[in-house]
Tab-separated table of C-alpha atoms and ligand atoms in Angstrom:
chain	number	residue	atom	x	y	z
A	1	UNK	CA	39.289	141.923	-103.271
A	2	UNK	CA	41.983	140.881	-101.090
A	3	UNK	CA	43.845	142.441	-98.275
A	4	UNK	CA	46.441	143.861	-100.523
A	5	UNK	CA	44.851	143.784	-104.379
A	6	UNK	CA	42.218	147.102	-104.033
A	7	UNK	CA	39.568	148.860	-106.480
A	8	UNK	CA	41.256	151.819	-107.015
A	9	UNK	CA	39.961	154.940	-108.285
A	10	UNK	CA	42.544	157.069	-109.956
A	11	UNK	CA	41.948	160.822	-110.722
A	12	UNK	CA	44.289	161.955	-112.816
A	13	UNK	CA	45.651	165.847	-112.538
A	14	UNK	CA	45.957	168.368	-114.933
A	15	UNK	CA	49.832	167.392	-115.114
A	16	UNK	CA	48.982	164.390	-116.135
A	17	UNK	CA	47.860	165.045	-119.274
A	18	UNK	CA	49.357	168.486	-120.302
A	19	UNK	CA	52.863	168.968	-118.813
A	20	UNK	CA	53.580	172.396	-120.009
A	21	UNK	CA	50.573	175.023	-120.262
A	22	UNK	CA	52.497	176.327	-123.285
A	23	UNK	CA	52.656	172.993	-125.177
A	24	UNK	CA	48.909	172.094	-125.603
A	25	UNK	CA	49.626	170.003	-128.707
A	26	UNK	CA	47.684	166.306	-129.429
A	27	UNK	CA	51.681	165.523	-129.939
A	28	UNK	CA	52.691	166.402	-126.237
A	29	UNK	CA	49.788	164.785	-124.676
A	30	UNK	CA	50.722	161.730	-126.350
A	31	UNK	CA	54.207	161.907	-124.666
A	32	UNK	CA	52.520	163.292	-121.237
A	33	UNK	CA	50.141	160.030	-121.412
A	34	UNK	CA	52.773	157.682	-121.676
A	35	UNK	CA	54.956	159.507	-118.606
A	36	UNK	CA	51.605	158.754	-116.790
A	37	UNK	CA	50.963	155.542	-118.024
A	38	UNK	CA	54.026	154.016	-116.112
A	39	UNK	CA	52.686	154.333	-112.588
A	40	UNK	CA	49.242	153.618	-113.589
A	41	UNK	CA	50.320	150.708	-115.052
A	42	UNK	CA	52.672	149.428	-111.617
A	43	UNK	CA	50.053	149.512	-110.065
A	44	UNK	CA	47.821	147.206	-113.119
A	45	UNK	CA	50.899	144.835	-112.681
A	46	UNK	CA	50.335	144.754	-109.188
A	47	UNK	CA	47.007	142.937	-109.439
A	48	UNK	CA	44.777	146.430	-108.605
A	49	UNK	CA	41.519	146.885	-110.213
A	50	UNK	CA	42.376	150.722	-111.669
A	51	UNK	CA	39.726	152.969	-112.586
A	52	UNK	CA	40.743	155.872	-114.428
A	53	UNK	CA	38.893	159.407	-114.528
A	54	UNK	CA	40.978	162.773	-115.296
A	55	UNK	CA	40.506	166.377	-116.227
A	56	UNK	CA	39.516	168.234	-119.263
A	57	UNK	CA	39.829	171.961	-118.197
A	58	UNK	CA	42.380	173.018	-120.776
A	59	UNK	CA	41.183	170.454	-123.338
A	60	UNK	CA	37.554	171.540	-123.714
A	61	UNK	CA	38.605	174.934	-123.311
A	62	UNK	CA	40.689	174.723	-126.643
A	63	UNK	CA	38.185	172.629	-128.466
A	64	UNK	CA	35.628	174.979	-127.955
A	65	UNK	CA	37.842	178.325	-128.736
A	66	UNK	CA	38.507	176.609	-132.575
A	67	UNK	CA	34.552	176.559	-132.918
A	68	UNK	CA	34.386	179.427	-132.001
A	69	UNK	CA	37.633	180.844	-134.391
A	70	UNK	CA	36.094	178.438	-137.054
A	71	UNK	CA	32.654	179.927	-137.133
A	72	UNK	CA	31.472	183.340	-138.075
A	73	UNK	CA	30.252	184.811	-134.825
A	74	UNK	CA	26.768	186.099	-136.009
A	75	UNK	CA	26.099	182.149	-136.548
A	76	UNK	CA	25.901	181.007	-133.275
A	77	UNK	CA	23.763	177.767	-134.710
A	78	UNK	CA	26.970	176.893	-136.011
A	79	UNK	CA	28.533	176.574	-132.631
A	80	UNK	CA	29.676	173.268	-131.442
A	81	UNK	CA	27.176	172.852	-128.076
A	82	UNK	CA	29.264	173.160	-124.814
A	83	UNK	CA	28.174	168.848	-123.680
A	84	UNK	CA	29.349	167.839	-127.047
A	85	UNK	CA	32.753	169.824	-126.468
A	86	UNK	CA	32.900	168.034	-123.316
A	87	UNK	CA	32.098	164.103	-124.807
A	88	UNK	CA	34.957	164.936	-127.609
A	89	UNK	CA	37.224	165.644	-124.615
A	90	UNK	CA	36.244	162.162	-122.933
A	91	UNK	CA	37.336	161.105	-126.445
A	92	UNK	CA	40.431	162.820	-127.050
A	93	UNK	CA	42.278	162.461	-123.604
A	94	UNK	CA	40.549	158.585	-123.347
A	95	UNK	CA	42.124	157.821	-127.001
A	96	UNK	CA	45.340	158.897	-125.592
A	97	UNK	CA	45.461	157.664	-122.217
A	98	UNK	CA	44.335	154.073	-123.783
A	99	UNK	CA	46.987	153.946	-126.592
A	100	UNK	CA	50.081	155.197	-123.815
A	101	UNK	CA	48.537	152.563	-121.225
A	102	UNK	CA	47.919	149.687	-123.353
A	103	UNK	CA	51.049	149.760	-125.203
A	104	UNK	CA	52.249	150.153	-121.580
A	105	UNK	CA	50.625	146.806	-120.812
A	106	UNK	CA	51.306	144.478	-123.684
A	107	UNK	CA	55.076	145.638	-123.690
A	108	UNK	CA	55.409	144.693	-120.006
A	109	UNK	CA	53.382	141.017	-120.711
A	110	UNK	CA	49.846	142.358	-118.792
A	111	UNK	CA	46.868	140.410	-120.406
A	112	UNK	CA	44.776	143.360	-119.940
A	113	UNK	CA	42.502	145.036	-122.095
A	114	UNK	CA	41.475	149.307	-121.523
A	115	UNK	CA	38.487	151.231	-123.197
A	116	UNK	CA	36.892	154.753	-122.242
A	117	UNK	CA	33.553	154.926	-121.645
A	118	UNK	CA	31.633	157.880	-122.900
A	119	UNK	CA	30.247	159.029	-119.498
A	120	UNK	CA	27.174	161.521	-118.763
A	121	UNK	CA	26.841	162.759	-115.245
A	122	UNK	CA	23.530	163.794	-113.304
A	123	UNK	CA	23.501	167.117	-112.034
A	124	UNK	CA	20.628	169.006	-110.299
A	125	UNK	CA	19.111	171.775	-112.598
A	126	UNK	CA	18.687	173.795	-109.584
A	127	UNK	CA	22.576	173.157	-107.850
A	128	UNK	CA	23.912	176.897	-107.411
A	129	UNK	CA	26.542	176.300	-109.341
A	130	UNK	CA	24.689	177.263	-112.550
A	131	UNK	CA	24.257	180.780	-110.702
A	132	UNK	CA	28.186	181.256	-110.258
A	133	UNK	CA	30.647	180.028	-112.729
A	134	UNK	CA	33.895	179.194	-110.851
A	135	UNK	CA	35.656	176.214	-113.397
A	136	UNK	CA	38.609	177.633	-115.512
A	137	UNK	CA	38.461	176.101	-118.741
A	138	UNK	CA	41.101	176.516	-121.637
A	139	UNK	CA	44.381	178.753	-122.040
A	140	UNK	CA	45.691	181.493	-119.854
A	141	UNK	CA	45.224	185.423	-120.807
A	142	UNK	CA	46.422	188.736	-119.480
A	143	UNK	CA	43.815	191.001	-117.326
A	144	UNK	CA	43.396	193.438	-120.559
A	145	UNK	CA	42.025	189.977	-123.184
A	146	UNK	CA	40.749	188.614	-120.583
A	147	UNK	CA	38.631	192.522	-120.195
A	148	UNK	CA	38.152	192.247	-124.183
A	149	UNK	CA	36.668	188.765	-124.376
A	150	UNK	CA	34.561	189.397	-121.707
A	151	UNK	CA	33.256	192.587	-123.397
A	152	UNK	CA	32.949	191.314	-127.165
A	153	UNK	CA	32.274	187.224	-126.572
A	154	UNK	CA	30.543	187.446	-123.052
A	155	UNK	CA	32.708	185.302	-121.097
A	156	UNK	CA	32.979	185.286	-117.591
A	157	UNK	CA	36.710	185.516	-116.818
A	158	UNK	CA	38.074	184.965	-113.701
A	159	UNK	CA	41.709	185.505	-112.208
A	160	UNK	CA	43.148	181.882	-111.810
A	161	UNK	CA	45.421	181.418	-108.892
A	162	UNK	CA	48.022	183.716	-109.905
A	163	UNK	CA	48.899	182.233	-112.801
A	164	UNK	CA	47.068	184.717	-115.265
A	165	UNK	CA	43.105	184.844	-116.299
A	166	UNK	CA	40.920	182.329	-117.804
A	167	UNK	CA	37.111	181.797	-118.609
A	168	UNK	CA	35.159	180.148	-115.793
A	169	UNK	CA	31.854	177.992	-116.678
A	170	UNK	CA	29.254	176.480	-113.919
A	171	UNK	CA	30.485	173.591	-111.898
A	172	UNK	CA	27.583	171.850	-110.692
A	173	UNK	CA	28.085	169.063	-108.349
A	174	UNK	CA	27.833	165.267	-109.378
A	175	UNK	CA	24.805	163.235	-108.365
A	176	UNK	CA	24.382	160.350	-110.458
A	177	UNK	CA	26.630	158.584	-112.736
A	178	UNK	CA	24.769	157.395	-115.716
A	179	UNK	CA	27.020	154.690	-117.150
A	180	UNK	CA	27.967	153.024	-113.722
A	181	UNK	CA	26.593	150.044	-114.433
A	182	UNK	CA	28.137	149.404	-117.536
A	183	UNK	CA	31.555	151.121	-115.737
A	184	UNK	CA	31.570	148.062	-113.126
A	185	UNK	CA	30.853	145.113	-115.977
A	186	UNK	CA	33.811	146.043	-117.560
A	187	UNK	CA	35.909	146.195	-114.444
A	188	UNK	CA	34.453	143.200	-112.681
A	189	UNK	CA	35.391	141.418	-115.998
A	190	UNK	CA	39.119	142.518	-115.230
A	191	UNK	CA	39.186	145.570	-117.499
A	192	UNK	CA	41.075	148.848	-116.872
A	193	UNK	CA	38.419	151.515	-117.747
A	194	UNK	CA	38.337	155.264	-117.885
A	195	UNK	CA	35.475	157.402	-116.500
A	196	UNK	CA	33.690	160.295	-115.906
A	197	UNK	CA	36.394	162.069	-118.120
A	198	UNK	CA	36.073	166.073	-117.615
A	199	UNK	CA	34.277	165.020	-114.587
A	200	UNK	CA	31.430	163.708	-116.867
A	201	UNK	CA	29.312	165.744	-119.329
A	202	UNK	CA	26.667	166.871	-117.417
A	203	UNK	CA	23.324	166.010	-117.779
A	204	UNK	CA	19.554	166.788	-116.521
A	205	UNK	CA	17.079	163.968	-116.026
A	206	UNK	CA	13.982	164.653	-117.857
A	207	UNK	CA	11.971	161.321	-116.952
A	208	UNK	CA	11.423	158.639	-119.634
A	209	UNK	CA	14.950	158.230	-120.464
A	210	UNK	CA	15.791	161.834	-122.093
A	211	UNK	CA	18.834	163.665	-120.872
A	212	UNK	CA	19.569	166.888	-121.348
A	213	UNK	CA	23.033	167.672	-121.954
A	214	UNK	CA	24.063	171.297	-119.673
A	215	UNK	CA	26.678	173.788	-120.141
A	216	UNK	CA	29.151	173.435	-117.502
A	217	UNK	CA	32.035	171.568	-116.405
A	218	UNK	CA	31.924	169.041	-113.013
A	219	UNK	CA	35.162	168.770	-110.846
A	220	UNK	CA	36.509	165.833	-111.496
A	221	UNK	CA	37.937	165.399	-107.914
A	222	UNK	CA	34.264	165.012	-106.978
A	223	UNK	CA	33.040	162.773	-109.990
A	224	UNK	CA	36.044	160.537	-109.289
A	225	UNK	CA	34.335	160.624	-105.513
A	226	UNK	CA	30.705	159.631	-107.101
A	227	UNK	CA	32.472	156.398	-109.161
A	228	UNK	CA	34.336	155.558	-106.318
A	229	UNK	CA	31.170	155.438	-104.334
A	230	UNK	CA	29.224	153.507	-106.750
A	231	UNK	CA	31.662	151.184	-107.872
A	232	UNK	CA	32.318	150.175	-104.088
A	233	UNK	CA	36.144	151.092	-104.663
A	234	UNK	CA	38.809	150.676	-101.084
A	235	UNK	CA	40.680	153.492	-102.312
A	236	UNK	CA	40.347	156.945	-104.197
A	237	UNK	CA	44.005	157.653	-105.496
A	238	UNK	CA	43.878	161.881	-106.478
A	239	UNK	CA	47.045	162.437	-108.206
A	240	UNK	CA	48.147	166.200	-108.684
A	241	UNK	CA	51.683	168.224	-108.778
A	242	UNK	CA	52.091	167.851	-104.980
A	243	UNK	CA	53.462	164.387	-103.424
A	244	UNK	CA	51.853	165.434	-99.969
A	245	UNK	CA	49.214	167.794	-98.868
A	246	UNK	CA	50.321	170.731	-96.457
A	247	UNK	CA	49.019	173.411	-94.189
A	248	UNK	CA	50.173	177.023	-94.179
A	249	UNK	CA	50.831	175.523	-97.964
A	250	UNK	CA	53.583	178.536	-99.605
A	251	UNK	CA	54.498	180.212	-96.264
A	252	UNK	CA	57.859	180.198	-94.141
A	253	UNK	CA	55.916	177.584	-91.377
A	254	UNK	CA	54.691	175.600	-94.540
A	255	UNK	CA	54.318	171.302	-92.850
A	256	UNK	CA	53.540	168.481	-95.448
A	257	UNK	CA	51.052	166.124	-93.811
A	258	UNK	CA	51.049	162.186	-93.780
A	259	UNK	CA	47.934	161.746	-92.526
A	260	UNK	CA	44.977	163.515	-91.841
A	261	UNK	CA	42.277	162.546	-89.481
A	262	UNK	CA	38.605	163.498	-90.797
A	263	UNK	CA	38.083	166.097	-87.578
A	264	UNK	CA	41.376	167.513	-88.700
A	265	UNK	CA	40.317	167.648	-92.245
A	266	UNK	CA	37.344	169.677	-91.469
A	267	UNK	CA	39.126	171.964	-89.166
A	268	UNK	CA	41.843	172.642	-91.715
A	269	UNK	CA	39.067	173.418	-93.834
A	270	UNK	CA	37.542	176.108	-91.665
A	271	UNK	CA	41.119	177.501	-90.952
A	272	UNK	CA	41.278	178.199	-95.015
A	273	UNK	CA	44.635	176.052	-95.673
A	274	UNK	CA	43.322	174.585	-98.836
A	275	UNK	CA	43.423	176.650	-101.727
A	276	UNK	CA	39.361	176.740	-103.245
A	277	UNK	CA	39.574	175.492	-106.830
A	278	UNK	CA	43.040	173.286	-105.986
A	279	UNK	CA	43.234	171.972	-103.508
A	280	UNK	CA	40.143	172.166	-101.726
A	281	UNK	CA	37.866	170.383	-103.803
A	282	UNK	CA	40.526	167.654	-103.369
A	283	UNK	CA	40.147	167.492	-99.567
A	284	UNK	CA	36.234	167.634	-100.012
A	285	UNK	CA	35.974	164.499	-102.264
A	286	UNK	CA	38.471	162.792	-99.903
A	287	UNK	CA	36.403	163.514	-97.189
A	288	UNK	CA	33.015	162.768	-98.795
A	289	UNK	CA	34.931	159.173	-99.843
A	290	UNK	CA	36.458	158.396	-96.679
A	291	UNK	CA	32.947	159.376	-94.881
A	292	UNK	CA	30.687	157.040	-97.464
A	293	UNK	CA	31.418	153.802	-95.600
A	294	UNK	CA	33.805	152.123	-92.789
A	295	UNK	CA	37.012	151.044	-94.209
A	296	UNK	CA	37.386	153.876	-97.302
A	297	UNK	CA	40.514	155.786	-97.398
A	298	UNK	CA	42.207	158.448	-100.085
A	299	UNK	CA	45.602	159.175	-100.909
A	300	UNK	CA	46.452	162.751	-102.440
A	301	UNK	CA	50.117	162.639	-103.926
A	302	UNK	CA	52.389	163.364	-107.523
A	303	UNK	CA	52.005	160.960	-110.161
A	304	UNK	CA	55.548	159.671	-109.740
A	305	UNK	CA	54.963	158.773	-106.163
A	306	UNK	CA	51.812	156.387	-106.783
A	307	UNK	CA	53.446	153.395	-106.019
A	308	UNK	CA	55.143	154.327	-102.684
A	309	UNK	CA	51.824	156.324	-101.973
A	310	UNK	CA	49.749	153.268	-102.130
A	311	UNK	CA	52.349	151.217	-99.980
A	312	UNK	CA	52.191	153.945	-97.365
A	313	UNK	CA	55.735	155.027	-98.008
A	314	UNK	CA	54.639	159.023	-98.691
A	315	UNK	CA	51.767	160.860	-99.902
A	316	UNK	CA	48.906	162.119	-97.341
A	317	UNK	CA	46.087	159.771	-96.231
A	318	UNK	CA	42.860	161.082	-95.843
A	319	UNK	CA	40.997	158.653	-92.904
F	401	LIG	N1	47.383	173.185	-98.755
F	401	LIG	C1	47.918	172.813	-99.895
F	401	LIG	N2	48.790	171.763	-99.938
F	401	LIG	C2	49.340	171.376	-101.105
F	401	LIG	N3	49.092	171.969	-102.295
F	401	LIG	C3	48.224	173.014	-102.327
F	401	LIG	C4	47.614	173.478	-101.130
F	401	LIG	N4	46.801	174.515	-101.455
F	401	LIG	C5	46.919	174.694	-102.769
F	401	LIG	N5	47.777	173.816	-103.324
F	401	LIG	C6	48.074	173.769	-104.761
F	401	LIG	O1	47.095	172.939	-105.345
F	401	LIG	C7	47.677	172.330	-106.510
F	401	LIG	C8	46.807	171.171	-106.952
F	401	LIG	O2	45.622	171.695	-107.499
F	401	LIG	P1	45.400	171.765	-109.103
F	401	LIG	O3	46.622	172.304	-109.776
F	401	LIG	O4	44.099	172.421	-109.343
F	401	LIG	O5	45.275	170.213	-109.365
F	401	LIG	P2	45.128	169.252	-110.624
F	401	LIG	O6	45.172	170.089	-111.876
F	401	LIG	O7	46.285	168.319	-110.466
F	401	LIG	O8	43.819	168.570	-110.417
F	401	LIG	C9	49.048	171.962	-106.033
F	401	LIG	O9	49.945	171.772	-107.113
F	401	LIG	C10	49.425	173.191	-105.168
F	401	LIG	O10	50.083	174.145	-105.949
F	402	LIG	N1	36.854	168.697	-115.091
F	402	LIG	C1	37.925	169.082	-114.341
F	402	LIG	O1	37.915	169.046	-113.111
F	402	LIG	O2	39.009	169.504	-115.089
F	402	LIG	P1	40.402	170.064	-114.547
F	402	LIG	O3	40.929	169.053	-113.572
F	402	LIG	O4	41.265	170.163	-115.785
F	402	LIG	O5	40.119	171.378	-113.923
């Protein structure tokens, strides 16, 4: 690519997709998607190769609880398997992000086409995640359902940064992403494609070509990372609710950063100014990007301030 038209790896934030934890309608989505297809789509128009991957925490969480509403509980062979909640995910949130994009695209005159890729993610059978769920998936409950569920469904549930409890699943870390190759046809052939949706649905290698789908949920901050990798991107693009990263993030001495050196990363790290489970594993996929190869950067910011971000007008650069 040229100096100023870069593969860009977008991860998309839970905003992104589901404004309004109360609203968790198809029909809101919809209307989220095409809020977030307008920046995406800037920077299409701008000549960027865009790679999209995104979230699925409250998605698979709610297509899982109708199973399990839908099916009589002493039937658990009737339960929809955790990787297939996670692939109809990939579906649901890809359907919609390619309908509010693509309309985006042909109403502004981009001859571009956009298709999700059903992606399956290596993970090590042995990563420790398995041995401590940590991923909130689904809605928000109160400390005396969240006490219930875990007593009469077996949940793990897990206090979720203030905002109320939800279940956790394992969140084993990416290694491998299956469809890559087929990921960087599509975009070397100039198409927009999303990935690794829900951070991928996890998978074991078994040899010979059988994997074996595993109950858990990657970060998608860190399958983004992987694709990014693999696909040889110049920039990883993590879009959440903040436009800039900040230390002493909530507090009286609170400072937004533009730009954050890796040794500064790390030390910020140690010093515990990144929230584990938001913004942390942002950081950490930043870093693990920016420290893959010479040249790599990432830009944390809101969805809104994409453009500007990428033209070094705001947002906080990683390297
Ligand atoms: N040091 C920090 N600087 C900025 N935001 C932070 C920091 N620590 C925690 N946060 C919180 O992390 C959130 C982003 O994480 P999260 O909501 O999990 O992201 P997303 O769902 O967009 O992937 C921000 O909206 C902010 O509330
Ligand atoms: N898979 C994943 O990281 O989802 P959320 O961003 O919704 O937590």
């Amino acid at each position: 690519m040229t100096q100023d038209k870069k593969r860009i790896v977008i991860a998309l934030g839970g905003n992104a997709l589901q404004a309004d934890s109360k609203d968790t309608t198809a029909k809101k989505q919809r209307e989220t998607a095409k809020e977030t297809a307008q920046p995406i789509v800037d920077l299409i128009e701008e000549g960027h190769e865009v790679i999209l991957a995104h979230g699925n925490g409250p998605q698979v969480g709610q297509i899982i609880a109708t199973y399990e509403t839908a099916v009589e509980h002493d039937d658990s062979n009737q339960l929809m398997p955790f990787p297939e909640c996670g692939a109809m995910s990939q579906g649901y949130i890809g359907y919609h992000l390619q309908q509010a994009v693509r309309e985006e695209m042909v109403q502004r005159g981009v001859a571009k086409e956009i298709a999700t890729v059903v992606t399956q993610v290596v993970v090590d059978e042995n990563d420790p995640g398995f041995q401590n769920p940590t991923k909130p998936v689904g809605s928000f409950y109160s400390q005396e359902d969240a006490k219930k569920m875990e007593q009469e469904l077996g949940f793990v549930m897990k206090e979720d940064a203030g905002r109320g409890y939800r279940r956790v699943v394992a969140s084993p870390e990416p290694v491998d992403v299956v469809e890559a190759p087929v990921v960087s046809t599509l975009v070397d052939q100039g198409h927009v494609v999303i990935t690794v949706g829900g951070g991928g649905i996890p998978v074991v290698d078994r040899g010979n070509g059988v994997l074996e789908g595993k109950p858990a949920v990657i970060d998608k901050d860190f399958a983004s990372e992987k694709v990014a990798e693999i696909l040889d991107a110049d920039l990883l693009i993590i879009l959440t609710a903040v436009e800039k990263v900040a230390i002493n993030f909530g507090k009286p001495d609170q400072k937004e950063l533009e730009q954050i050196s890796v040794k500064e990363a790390y030390r910020y790290i140690e010093e515990g100014h990144f929230a584990p489970g938001s913004m942390l594993p942002k950081v950490k996929a930043a870093l693990k990007f920016v420290e893959s190869a010479p040249g790599r950067r990432t830009l944390i910011t809101s969805l809104d301030k994409a453009k500007e971000g990428i033209a070094g007008k705001t947002g906080t650069t990683i390297g």
